[in-house]
PDB file of C-alpha atoms in Angstrom:
ATOM      1  CA  MET A   1       0.000   0.000   0.000  1.00  0.00           C
ATOM      2  CA  CYS A   2       1.437   3.334  -0.994  1.00  0.00           C
ATOM      3  CA  ILE A   3       1.888   6.309   1.308  1.00  0.00           C
ATOM      4  CA  ARG A   4      -1.038   8.133  -0.339  1.00  0.00           C
ATOM      5  CA  ASP A   5      -3.436   5.276   0.552  1.00  0.00           C
ATOM      6  CA  ARG A   6      -2.151   5.119   4.150  1.00  0.00           C
ATOM      7  CA  THR A   7      -2.592   8.905   4.494  1.00  0.00           C
ATOM      8  CA  ARG A   8      -6.170   8.679   3.216  1.00  0.00           C
ATOM      9  CA  ASP A   9      -6.980   5.835   5.647  1.00  0.00           C
ATOM     10  CA  LEU A  10      -5.460   7.824   8.529  1.00  0.00           C
ATOM     11  CA  ASP A  11      -7.546  10.878   7.601  1.00  0.00           C
ATOM     12  CA  VAL A  12     -10.726   8.743   7.580  1.00  0.00           C
ATOM     13  CA  ALA A  13      -9.805   7.291  10.976  1.00  0.00           C
ATOM     14  CA  PHE A  14      -9.287  10.762  12.462  1.00  0.00           C
ATOM     15  CA  SER A  15     -12.610  11.925  11.004  1.00  0.00           C
ATOM     16  CA  ASN A  16     -14.396   9.037  12.725  1.00  0.00           C
ATOM     17  CA  VAL A  17     -12.814   9.897  16.077  1.00  0.00           C
ATOM     18  CA  ILE A  18     -13.133  13.692  15.746  1.00  0.00           C
ATOM     19  CA  PRO A  19     -16.034  14.414  13.366  1.00  0.00           C
ATOM     20  CA  VAL A  20     -16.050  17.629  11.361  1.00  0.00           C
ATOM     21  CA  LYS A  21     -18.102  20.321  13.132  1.00  0.00           C
ATOM     22  CA  ALA A  22     -21.053  21.846  11.347  1.00  0.00           C
ATOM     23  CA  HIS A  23     -20.489  25.377  10.080  1.00  0.00           C
ATOM     24  CA  ALA A  24     -16.728  25.097  10.656  1.00  0.00           C
ATOM     25  CA  ALA A  25     -16.031  27.338   7.645  1.00  0.00           C
ATOM     26  CA  TRP A  26     -18.361  30.047   9.028  1.00  0.00           C
ATOM     27  CA  ALA A  27     -16.662  29.827  12.423  1.00  0.00           C
ATOM     28  CA  GLU A  28     -13.215  30.209  10.856  1.00  0.00           C
ATOM     29  CA  ASN A  29     -14.333  33.226   8.823  1.00  0.00           C
ATOM     30  CA  ILE A  30     -15.866  34.920  11.862  1.00  0.00           C
ATOM     31  CA  GLU A  31     -12.727  34.195  13.869  1.00  0.00           C
ATOM     32  CA  ALA A  32     -10.577  35.740  11.128  1.00  0.00           C
ATOM     33  CA  ILE A  33     -12.777  38.857  11.050  1.00  0.00           C
ATOM     34  CA  VAL A  34     -12.639  39.248  14.842  1.00  0.00           C
ATOM     35  CA  VAL A  35      -8.850  38.905  14.803  1.00  0.00           C
ATOM     36  CA  ALA A  36      -8.576  41.459  11.974  1.00  0.00           C
ATOM     37  CA  VAL A  37     -10.778  43.952  13.851  1.00  0.00           C
ATOM     38  CA  ALA A  38      -8.776  43.439  17.050  1.00  0.00           C
ATOM     39  CA  LEU A  39      -5.514  44.016  15.177  1.00  0.00           C
ATOM     40  CA  ALA A  40      -6.917  47.165  13.547  1.00  0.00           C
ATOM     41  CA  ILE A  41      -8.058  48.549  16.914  1.00  0.00           C
ATOM     42  CA  GLY A  42      -4.716  47.692  18.469  1.00  0.00           C
ATOM     43  CA  PHE A  43      -2.861  49.315  15.583  1.00  0.00           C
ATOM     44  CA  GLN A  44      -4.840  52.540  16.031  1.00  0.00           C
ATOM     45  CA  ALA A  45      -4.339  52.475  19.790  1.00  0.00           C
ATOM     46  CA  TYR A  46      -0.575  52.095  19.694  1.00  0.00           C
ATOM     47  CA  PHE A  47       0.745  53.056  16.245  1.00  0.00           C
ATOM     48  CA  LEU A  48      -1.205  55.161  13.721  1.00  0.00           C
ATOM     49  CA  LYS A  49      -4.624  56.653  14.400  1.00  0.00           C
ATOM     50  CA  PRO A  50      -6.680  58.216  11.559  1.00  0.00           C
ATOM     51  CA  PHE A  51      -7.891  61.737  12.307  1.00  0.00           C
ATOM     52  CA  LYS A  52     -10.022  64.211  10.352  1.00  0.00           C
ATOM     53  CA  ILE A  53      -9.096  67.899  10.455  1.00  0.00           C
ATOM     54  CA  PRO A  54     -12.241  69.500  11.885  1.00  0.00           C
ATOM     55  CA  THR A  55     -11.673  73.233  11.314  1.00  0.00           C
ATOM     56  CA  GLY A  56      -9.542  75.732   9.418  1.00  0.00           C
ATOM     57  CA  SER A  57      -7.396  76.691  12.418  1.00  0.00           C
ATOM     58  CA  MET A  58      -4.276  75.114  10.879  1.00  0.00           C
ATOM     59  CA  GLN A  59      -4.666  76.535   7.346  1.00  0.00           C
ATOM     60  CA  PRO A  60      -2.872  76.573   5.021  1.00  0.00           C
ATOM     61  CA  THR A  61      -0.800  73.754   6.567  1.00  0.00           C
ATOM     62  CA  LEU A  62      -3.895  71.587   7.046  1.00  0.00           C
ATOM     63  CA  TYR A  63      -7.457  72.236   5.866  1.00  0.00           C
ATOM     64  CA  GLY A  64     -10.747  71.526   7.562  1.00  0.00           C
ATOM     65  CA  MET A  65     -13.959  71.085   5.598  1.00  0.00           C
ATOM     66  CA  THR A  66     -14.940  74.115   3.526  1.00  0.00           C
ATOM     67  CA  GLY A  67     -17.855  75.055   1.288  1.00  0.00           C
ATOM     68  CA  HIS A  68     -17.506  76.630  -2.151  1.00  0.00           C
ATOM     69  CA  PRO A  69     -20.701  78.174  -3.566  1.00  0.00           C
ATOM     70  CA  SER A  70     -20.888  78.376  -7.351  1.00  0.00           C
ATOM     71  CA  LYS A  71     -23.326  79.368 -10.082  1.00  0.00           C
ATOM     72  CA  ASP A  72     -21.738  77.019 -12.622  1.00  0.00           C
ATOM     73  CA  PRO A  73     -23.525  73.803 -13.646  1.00  0.00           C
ATOM     74  CA  LEU A  74     -22.414  70.700 -11.775  1.00  0.00           C
ATOM     75  CA  PRO A  75     -19.939  68.460 -13.634  1.00  0.00           C
ATOM     76  CA  GLY A  76     -21.052  65.101 -14.991  1.00  0.00           C
ATOM     77  CA  PRO A  77     -21.327  61.957 -12.823  1.00  0.00           C
ATOM     78  CA  LEU A  78     -17.880  60.617 -13.800  1.00  0.00           C
ATOM     79  CA  SER A  79     -16.166  63.949 -13.059  1.00  0.00           C
ATOM     80  CA  ARG A  80     -17.975  64.157  -9.721  1.00  0.00           C
ATOM     81  CA  ALA A  81     -16.837  60.646  -8.803  1.00  0.00           C
ATOM     82  CA  LEU A  82     -13.232  61.432  -9.757  1.00  0.00           C
ATOM     83  CA  ASP A  83     -13.335  64.728  -7.847  1.00  0.00           C
ATOM     84  CA  PHE A  84     -14.486  62.944  -4.702  1.00  0.00           C
ATOM     85  CA  THR A  85     -11.942  60.120  -5.014  1.00  0.00           C
ATOM     86  CA  ARG A  86      -8.971  62.341  -5.801  1.00  0.00           C
ATOM     87  CA  LEU A  87      -9.737  65.686  -4.161  1.00  0.00           C
ATOM     88  CA  GLY A  88     -12.416  64.900  -1.597  1.00  0.00           C
ATOM     89  CA  ARG A  89     -14.964  67.182  -3.273  1.00  0.00           C
ATOM     90  CA  THR A  90     -18.688  66.519  -3.000  1.00  0.00           C
ATOM     91  CA  HIS A  91     -20.748  68.462  -5.556  1.00  0.00           C
ATOM     92  CA  LEU A  92     -24.217  69.419  -4.313  1.00  0.00           C
ATOM     93  CA  ASP A  93     -27.314  70.987  -5.801  1.00  0.00           C
ATOM     94  CA  VAL A  94     -30.128  71.365  -3.264  1.00  0.00           C
ATOM     95  CA  ARG A  95     -33.035  73.587  -4.304  1.00  0.00           C
ATOM     96  CA  ALA A  96     -36.205  74.764  -2.624  1.00  0.00           C
ATOM     97  CA  SER A  97     -39.254  72.838  -3.834  1.00  0.00           C
ATOM     98  CA  ALA A  98     -41.580  75.667  -2.789  1.00  0.00           C
ATOM     99  CA  ARG A  99     -41.364  78.856  -0.802  1.00  0.00           C
ATOM    100  CA  GLU A 100     -39.386  77.669   2.231  1.00  0.00           C
ATOM    101  CA  GLN A 101     -38.300  79.375   5.424  1.00  0.00           C
ATOM    102  CA  VAL A 102     -35.435  77.825   7.384  1.00  0.00           C
ATOM    103  CA  LEU A 103     -36.619  76.822  10.852  1.00  0.00           C
ATOM    104  CA  ALA A 104     -33.533  75.038  12.180  1.00  0.00           C
ATOM    105  CA  VAL A 105     -30.111  73.754  11.139  1.00  0.00           C
ATOM    106  CA  ASN A 106     -29.276  70.550  13.045  1.00  0.00           C
ATOM    107  CA  GLU A 107     -26.017  68.662  12.648  1.00  0.00           C
ATOM    108  CA  ARG A 108     -26.346  64.893  13.070  1.00  0.00           C
ATOM    109  CA  PRO A 109     -23.814  62.708  14.964  1.00  0.00           C
ATOM    110  CA  PRO A 110     -20.944  61.687  12.637  1.00  0.00           C
ATOM    111  CA  LEU A 111     -21.469  58.453  10.732  1.00  0.00           C
ATOM    112  CA  LEU A 112     -18.542  56.060  11.260  1.00  0.00           C
ATOM    113  CA  ASN A 113     -16.715  58.984  12.915  1.00  0.00           C
ATOM    114  CA  PHE A 114     -16.006  60.586   9.518  1.00  0.00           C
ATOM    115  CA  PHE A 115     -19.166  61.432   7.558  1.00  0.00           C
ATOM    116  CA  THR A 116     -21.175  64.395   8.808  1.00  0.00           C
ATOM    117  CA  PHE A 117     -24.722  65.239   7.683  1.00  0.00           C
ATOM    118  CA  THR A 118     -26.834  68.249   8.616  1.00  0.00           C
ATOM    119  CA  ASP A 119     -30.621  68.514   8.532  1.00  0.00           C
ATOM    120  CA  VAL A 120     -31.892  71.854   7.235  1.00  0.00           C
ATOM    121  CA  VAL A 121     -35.449  71.957   8.565  1.00  0.00           C
ATOM    122  CA  THR A 122     -37.763  74.302   6.665  1.00  0.00           C
ATOM    123  CA  SER A 123     -41.437  75.175   6.581  1.00  0.00           C
ATOM    124  CA  ALA A 124     -41.781  72.768   3.628  1.00  0.00           C
ATOM    125  CA  GLY A 125     -39.894  69.801   5.053  1.00  0.00           C
ATOM    126  CA  ARG A 126     -36.316  68.754   5.588  1.00  0.00           C
ATOM    127  CA  HIS A 127     -33.139  68.661   3.476  1.00  0.00           C
ATOM    128  CA  ARG A 128     -30.360  66.306   4.605  1.00  0.00           C
ATOM    129  CA  ILE A 129     -27.048  67.673   3.344  1.00  0.00           C
ATOM    130  CA  PHE A 130     -23.628  65.996   3.407  1.00  0.00           C
ATOM    131  CA  ALA A 131     -21.800  68.783   5.267  1.00  0.00           C
ATOM    132  CA  PRO A 132     -21.230  70.039   8.834  1.00  0.00           C
ATOM    133  CA  LYS A 133     -23.501  72.740  10.183  1.00  0.00           C
ATOM    134  CA  ASP A 134     -20.740  75.365  10.464  1.00  0.00           C
ATOM    135  CA  VAL A 135     -19.869  74.974   6.756  1.00  0.00           C
ATOM    136  CA  LEU A 136     -23.486  75.489   5.703  1.00  0.00           C
ATOM    137  CA  VAL A 137     -23.844  78.528   7.971  1.00  0.00           C
ATOM    138  CA  ARG A 138     -20.456  80.099   7.233  1.00  0.00           C
ATOM    139  CA  ASP A 139     -20.021  79.380   3.539  1.00  0.00           C
ATOM    140  CA  PHE A 140     -23.602  79.081   2.241  1.00  0.00           C
ATOM    141  CA  GLY A 141     -25.378  81.449   4.622  1.00  0.00           C
ATOM    142  CA  ILE A 142     -28.037  78.969   5.715  1.00  0.00           C
ATOM    143  CA  LEU A 143     -29.543  80.465   8.875  1.00  0.00           C
ATOM    144  CA  PRO A 144     -32.884  80.135  10.675  1.00  0.00           C
ATOM    145  CA  GLY A 145     -35.311  82.693   9.288  1.00  0.00           C
ATOM    146  CA  ARG A 146     -33.859  82.785   5.791  1.00  0.00           C
ATOM    147  CA  ILE A 147     -36.462  82.402   3.031  1.00  0.00           C
ATOM    148  CA  TYR A 148     -35.953  80.628  -0.299  1.00  0.00           C
ATOM    149  CA  VAL A 149     -38.383  80.855  -3.190  1.00  0.00           C
ATOM    150  CA  SER A 150     -39.350  77.861  -5.297  1.00  0.00           C
ATOM    151  CA  GLY A 151     -36.399  76.646  -7.401  1.00  0.00           C
ATOM    152  CA  GLU A 152     -33.833  78.799  -5.584  1.00  0.00           C
ATOM    153  CA  SER A 153     -30.551  77.126  -4.634  1.00  0.00           C
ATOM    154  CA  ILE A 154     -30.120  76.341  -0.967  1.00  0.00           C
ATOM    155  CA  VAL A 155     -26.751  74.731  -1.662  1.00  0.00           C
ATOM    156  CA  HIS A 156     -25.112  74.799  -5.078  1.00  0.00           C
ATOM    157  CA  GLY A 157     -21.389  74.188  -5.480  1.00  0.00           C
ATOM    158  CA  TYR A 158     -19.097  71.764  -3.713  1.00  0.00           C
ATOM    159  CA  ILE A 159     -17.990  70.787  -0.229  1.00  0.00           C
ATOM    160  CA  GLN A 160     -14.259  70.239   0.133  1.00  0.00           C
ATOM    161  CA  ALA A 161     -13.453  67.470   2.612  1.00  0.00           C
ATOM    162  CA  GLY A 162     -11.048  68.265   5.418  1.00  0.00           C
ATOM    163  CA  ASP A 163      -7.606  66.684   5.353  1.00  0.00           C
ATOM    164  CA  GLN A 164      -7.485  63.136   6.719  1.00  0.00           C
ATOM    165  CA  VAL A 165      -4.265  62.491   8.611  1.00  0.00           C
ATOM    166  CA  PHE A 166      -2.484  59.697  10.425  1.00  0.00           C
ATOM    167  CA  VAL A 167      -1.465  60.476  13.993  1.00  0.00           C
ATOM    168  CA  ASP A 168       1.788  58.847  15.119  1.00  0.00           C
ATOM    169  CA  ARG A 169       1.063  57.441  18.587  1.00  0.00           C
ATOM    170  CA  MET A 170       4.423  55.700  19.081  1.00  0.00           C
ATOM    171  CA  THR A 171       7.013  58.484  18.996  1.00  0.00           C
ATOM    172  CA  TYR A 172       5.857  60.228  22.169  1.00  0.00           C
ATOM    173  CA  GLN A 173       6.109  56.926  24.041  1.00  0.00           C
ATOM    174  CA  PHE A 174       9.893  57.260  23.749  1.00  0.00           C
ATOM    175  CA  ARG A 175      10.475  61.016  23.767  1.00  0.00           C
ATOM    176  CA  SER A 176       8.649  64.183  24.749  1.00  0.00           C
ATOM    177  CA  PRO A 177       6.893  66.326  22.135  1.00  0.00           C
ATOM    178  CA  ALA A 178       9.227  68.775  20.433  1.00  0.00           C
ATOM    179  CA  LEU A 179       8.704  72.468  19.838  1.00  0.00           C
ATOM    180  CA  SER A 180       6.913  73.190  16.513  1.00  0.00           C
ATOM    181  CA  ASN A 181       5.453  69.649  16.260  1.00  0.00           C
ATOM    182  CA  VAL A 182       1.888  69.383  14.986  1.00  0.00           C
ATOM    183  CA  PHE A 183       0.252  67.399  17.789  1.00  0.00           C
ATOM    184  CA  VAL A 184      -3.147  65.966  18.713  1.00  0.00           C
ATOM    185  CA  PHE A 185      -4.583  66.074  22.230  1.00  0.00           C
ATOM    186  CA  ARG A 186      -7.766  65.416  24.198  1.00  0.00           C
ATOM    187  CA  THR A 187      -9.789  68.340  25.495  1.00  0.00           C
ATOM    188  CA  THR A 188     -10.538  66.632  28.828  1.00  0.00           C
ATOM    189  CA  GLY A 189     -10.043  69.043  31.724  1.00  0.00           C
ATOM    190  CA  ILE A 190      -9.563  72.146  29.554  1.00  0.00           C
ATOM    191  CA  ARG A 191     -12.372  74.157  31.107  1.00  0.00           C
ATOM    192  CA  ARG A 192     -12.963  76.806  28.434  1.00  0.00           C
ATOM    193  CA  ILE A 193     -13.325  74.076  25.785  1.00  0.00           C
ATOM    194  CA  GLU A 194     -15.547  71.832  27.883  1.00  0.00           C
ATOM    195  CA  MET A 195     -17.883  74.755  28.672  1.00  0.00           C
ATOM    196  CA  ASN A 196     -18.846  74.952  24.984  1.00  0.00           C
ATOM    197  CA  LEU A 197     -19.154  71.222  24.294  1.00  0.00           C
ATOM    198  CA  ASP A 198     -22.190  68.978  24.481  1.00  0.00           C
ATOM    199  CA  PRO A 199     -21.490  66.715  27.514  1.00  0.00           C
ATOM    200  CA  ALA A 200     -23.021  63.797  25.621  1.00  0.00           C
ATOM    201  CA  LEU A 201     -20.183  63.959  23.090  1.00  0.00           C
ATOM    202  CA  GLY A 202     -17.486  63.372  25.705  1.00  0.00           C
ATOM    203  CA  SER A 203     -13.913  64.412  25.133  1.00  0.00           C
ATOM    204  CA  GLN A 204     -12.942  65.851  21.758  1.00  0.00           C
ATOM    205  CA  PHE A 205      -9.620  65.827  19.927  1.00  0.00           C
ATOM    206  CA  TYR A 206      -7.852  68.988  18.759  1.00  0.00           C
ATOM    207  CA  ILE A 207      -4.863  69.399  16.471  1.00  0.00           C
ATOM    208  CA  LYS A 208      -2.523  72.394  16.789  1.00  0.00           C
ATOM    209  CA  ARG A 209       1.149  73.311  16.628  1.00  0.00           C
ATOM    210  CA  LEU A 210       3.178  73.032  19.810  1.00  0.00           C
ATOM    211  CA  ALA A 211       4.420  76.599  20.407  1.00  0.00           C
ATOM    212  CA  GLY A 212       5.613  76.521  24.007  1.00  0.00           C
ATOM    213  CA  LEU A 213       7.257  73.979  26.302  1.00  0.00           C
ATOM    214  CA  SER A 214       7.267  73.969  30.093  1.00  0.00           C
ATOM    215  CA  GLY A 215       9.227  76.923  31.449  1.00  0.00           C
ATOM    216  CA  GLU A 216       9.301  78.895  28.198  1.00  0.00           C
ATOM    217  CA  THR A 217       7.964  82.447  28.114  1.00  0.00           C
ATOM    218  CA  LEU A 218       5.941  83.428  25.043  1.00  0.00           C
ATOM    219  CA  ARG A 219       4.938  86.762  23.567  1.00  0.00           C
ATOM    220  CA  ILE A 220       3.301  87.765  20.281  1.00  0.00           C
ATOM    221  CA  ASP A 221       4.139  91.018  18.529  1.00  0.00           C
ATOM    222  CA  PRO A 222       2.317  90.554  15.206  1.00  0.00           C
ATOM    223  CA  PRO A 223       3.300  88.894  12.999  1.00  0.00           C
ATOM    224  CA  ARG A 224       6.069  87.389  15.112  1.00  0.00           C
ATOM    225  CA  LEU A 225       6.070  84.845  17.933  1.00  0.00           C
ATOM    226  CA  PHE A 226       8.756  85.336  20.583  1.00  0.00           C
ATOM    227  CA  ILE A 227      10.052  82.496  22.758  1.00  0.00           C
ATOM    228  CA  ASP A 228      12.164  83.603  25.719  1.00  0.00           C
ATOM    229  CA  ASP A 229      12.505  87.099  24.175  1.00  0.00           C
ATOM    230  CA  SER A 230      13.814  85.827  20.807  1.00  0.00           C
ATOM    231  CA  PRO A 231      11.841  85.337  17.566  1.00  0.00           C
ATOM    232  CA  ALA A 232      10.875  81.674  17.131  1.00  0.00           C
ATOM    233  CA  GLN A 233      13.570  79.988  15.029  1.00  0.00           C
ATOM    234  CA  GLU A 234      12.007  76.678  13.984  1.00  0.00           C
ATOM    235  CA  ALA A 235      11.106  76.457  10.274  1.00  0.00           C
ATOM    236  CA  PRO A 236       7.312  76.054  10.795  1.00  0.00           C
ATOM    237  CA  PHE A 237       7.208  79.228  12.901  1.00  0.00           C
ATOM    238  CA  ARG A 238       9.272  81.157  10.370  1.00  0.00           C
ATOM    239  CA  ARG A 239       6.901  80.010   7.635  1.00  0.00           C
ATOM    240  CA  VAL A 240       3.883  81.365   9.517  1.00  0.00           C
ATOM    241  CA  MET A 241       5.676  84.633  10.347  1.00  0.00           C
ATOM    242  CA  SER A 242       6.738  85.143   6.720  1.00  0.00           C
ATOM    243  CA  CYS A 243       3.167  86.200   5.799  1.00  0.00           C
ATOM    244  CA  LYS A 244       3.568  84.440   2.446  1.00  0.00           C
ATOM    245  CA  ASP A 245       1.815  81.563   0.641  1.00  0.00           C
ATOM    246  CA  GLY A 246      -1.402  82.006   2.618  1.00  0.00           C
ATOM    247  CA  TYR A 247       0.192  82.469   6.056  1.00  0.00           C
ATOM    248  CA  ARG A 248      -0.641  85.674   7.934  1.00  0.00           C
ATOM    249  CA  GLY A 249       1.650  85.559  10.944  1.00  0.00           C
ATOM    250  CA  TYR A 250       0.709  85.395  14.625  1.00  0.00           C
ATOM    251  CA  SER A 251      -1.903  87.662  16.208  1.00  0.00           C
ATOM    252  CA  ASN A 252      -3.135  88.916  19.574  1.00  0.00           C
ATOM    253  CA  GLY A 253      -6.791  88.508  18.564  1.00  0.00           C
ATOM    254  CA  SER A 254      -9.103  87.028  15.969  1.00  0.00           C
ATOM    255  CA  ASP A 255     -10.539  88.631  12.844  1.00  0.00           C
ATOM    256  CA  PHE A 256     -14.029  88.880  14.284  1.00  0.00           C
ATOM    257  CA  GLY A 257     -13.582  89.070  18.048  1.00  0.00           C
ATOM    258  CA  PRO A 258     -11.805  90.719  20.946  1.00  0.00           C
ATOM    259  CA  THR A 259      -8.214  90.131  21.951  1.00  0.00           C
ATOM    260  CA  PHE A 260      -7.424  86.829  23.646  1.00  0.00           C
ATOM    261  CA  PRO A 261      -7.092  86.345  27.438  1.00  0.00           C
ATOM    262  CA  TYR A 262      -3.504  85.140  26.951  1.00  0.00           C
ATOM    263  CA  LEU A 263      -0.948  86.977  24.776  1.00  0.00           C
ATOM    264  CA  GLY A 264      -3.653  89.552  24.061  1.00  0.00           C
ATOM    265  CA  SER A 265      -1.224  92.382  23.379  1.00  0.00           C
ATOM    266  CA  PRO A 266       2.405  92.764  22.187  1.00  0.00           C
ATOM    267  CA  LYS A 267       3.444  93.620  25.747  1.00  0.00           C
ATOM    268  CA  GLU A 268       1.795  90.630  27.401  1.00  0.00           C
ATOM    269  CA  SER A 269       3.796  87.450  28.015  1.00  0.00           C
ATOM    270  CA  PHE A 270       2.937  84.005  29.333  1.00  0.00           C
ATOM    271  CA  THR A 271       5.200  81.408  30.962  1.00  0.00           C
ATOM    272  CA  VAL A 272       4.170  77.791  30.367  1.00  0.00           C
ATOM    273  CA  PRO A 273       3.833  75.885  33.665  1.00  0.00           C
ATOM    274  CA  SER A 274       5.384  72.482  34.281  1.00  0.00           C
ATOM    275  CA  HIS A 275       3.878  69.378  32.677  1.00  0.00           C
ATOM    276  CA  ALA A 276       1.995  71.471  30.118  1.00  0.00           C
ATOM    277  CA  TYR A 277       2.233  72.825  26.573  1.00  0.00           C
ATOM    278  CA  PHE A 278       1.075  75.964  24.757  1.00  0.00           C
ATOM    279  CA  ALA A 279      -0.726  75.313  21.463  1.00  0.00           C
ATOM    280  CA  LEU A 280      -1.229  77.693  18.524  1.00  0.00           C
ATOM    281  CA  GLY A 281      -2.975  77.305  15.185  1.00  0.00           C
ATOM    282  CA  ASP A 282      -1.097  78.279  12.028  1.00  0.00           C
ATOM    283  CA  ASN A 283      -4.196  80.257  10.979  1.00  0.00           C
ATOM    284  CA  SER A 284      -3.671  82.574  13.934  1.00  0.00           C
ATOM    285  CA  TYR A 285      -6.447  85.070  13.123  1.00  0.00           C
ATOM    286  CA  ASN A 286      -9.029  82.259  12.962  1.00  0.00           C
ATOM    287  CA  SER A 287      -7.893  79.763  15.572  1.00  0.00           C
ATOM    288  CA  SER A 288      -9.268  78.892  18.982  1.00  0.00           C
ATOM    289  CA  ASP A 289      -6.122  77.812  20.814  1.00  0.00           C
ATOM    290  CA  SER A 290      -4.137  78.334  24.018  1.00  0.00           C
ATOM    291  CA  ARG A 291      -4.495  82.096  23.665  1.00  0.00           C
ATOM    292  CA  TYR A 292      -8.176  81.564  24.480  1.00  0.00           C
ATOM    293  CA  TRP A 293      -8.527  78.393  26.548  1.00  0.00           C
ATOM    294  CA  GLY A 294      -5.080  78.046  28.136  1.00  0.00           C
ATOM    295  CA  ILE A 295      -2.542  75.270  28.416  1.00  0.00           C
ATOM    296  CA  VAL A 296      -2.662  71.658  27.222  1.00  0.00           C
ATOM    297  CA  PRO A 297      -1.904  69.265  30.123  1.00  0.00           C
ATOM    298  CA  GLU A 298       0.907  66.863  29.314  1.00  0.00           C
ATOM    299  CA  ARG A 299      -1.360  63.874  30.062  1.00  0.00           C
ATOM    300  CA  ASN A 300      -3.800  64.943  27.304  1.00  0.00           C
ATOM    301  CA  VAL A 301      -1.344  64.484  24.426  1.00  0.00           C
ATOM    302  CA  ILE A 302      -2.281  61.668  22.025  1.00  0.00           C
ATOM    303  CA  GLY A 303       0.419  61.831  19.361  1.00  0.00           C
ATOM    304  CA  ARG A 304       2.108  63.702  16.534  1.00  0.00           C
ATOM    305  CA  GLY A 305       0.395  64.680  13.297  1.00  0.00           C
ATOM    306  CA  PHE A 306       2.314  62.527  10.842  1.00  0.00           C
ATOM    307  CA  PHE A 307       0.907  62.136   7.330  1.00  0.00           C
ATOM    308  CA  VAL A 308      -1.962  63.478   5.183  1.00  0.00           C
ATOM    309  CA  TYR A 309      -3.304  60.354   3.449  1.00  0.00           C
ATOM    310  CA  TRP A 310      -6.396  61.865   1.772  1.00  0.00           C
ATOM    311  CA  PRO A 311      -7.431  63.775  -0.270  1.00  0.00           C
ATOM    312  CA  PHE A 312      -4.677  63.718  -2.876  1.00  0.00           C
ATOM    313  CA  SER A 313      -4.113  67.466  -2.887  1.00  0.00           C
ATOM    314  CA  ASP A 314      -0.844  69.384  -2.795  1.00  0.00           C
ATOM    315  CA  ARG A 315      -0.833  68.796   0.988  1.00  0.00           C
ATOM    316  CA  TRP A 316      -0.713  65.002   0.568  1.00  0.00           C
ATOM    317  CA  GLY A 317       2.317  63.562   2.341  1.00  0.00           C
ATOM    318  CA  PHE A 318       4.264  64.198   5.524  1.00  0.00           C
ATOM    319  CA  ILE A 319       3.028  67.093   7.657  1.00  0.00           C
ATOM    320  CA  ARG A 320       5.506  69.939   7.879  1.00  0.00           C
TER     321      ARG A 320
END
């Protein structure tokens, strides 16, 4: 008897002793899926975590979601699909079906932590739009009380997706954050932020540039940032202070509000306490950062902004 026959007989004998379980293939597939999910969660927890830029506070280094009204006809279906895949653009054309008055603008909880829809409730019904509330209000002027006549555009143009980045969660396990790093942190315990958040949402994540380490004294004399009485020397700071290529330098206040509680004038300085960091947005005139809500506790730091992986714009690649 050849080896092949003996192997077949042995396999039959084993099958009689240990019969094949029903649905074994299904069990193996489910087990593989569970393992894959566990690995993905573990990878995010300890290595690279995906993060969506929520606002324009880091422009032009990183972009949040923006709206672009237009009177031009929408491109064809193929062009729209390519625009979304390559550039993260969603073309929209939402029109009033009758005379409609806006009653409310309600943002829905994010779908899968990335996709945000807003319900525009009107006297004639409801329009669900693939965009955050602040984009619709800021860029398209959709406010309660506004009236649209039949056929008028409520939204016509495109929504540009915010940059999607990977956050490096490993580096700060071995060394402390460095000055000028783009870093991500939790808002837990930062009182001025928590005062304006819905408690049901829990802690949020912010992304800013690290502008002050423990013990350093900061001052802003627009457009320059001073660290320990000397202009900031790191390349990212010099880029912001150059006031070129979309950068406007550092400011003591915002475009549309009063001066900030911290660094609110060229003569005011602030010394960063121990076990804390001072965070600034590169879009200084439109950034809610440590000038408004204070320091970032060391324990809140999640990781370093590492790589823009989508959309495939001129910002794609390593974060500067």
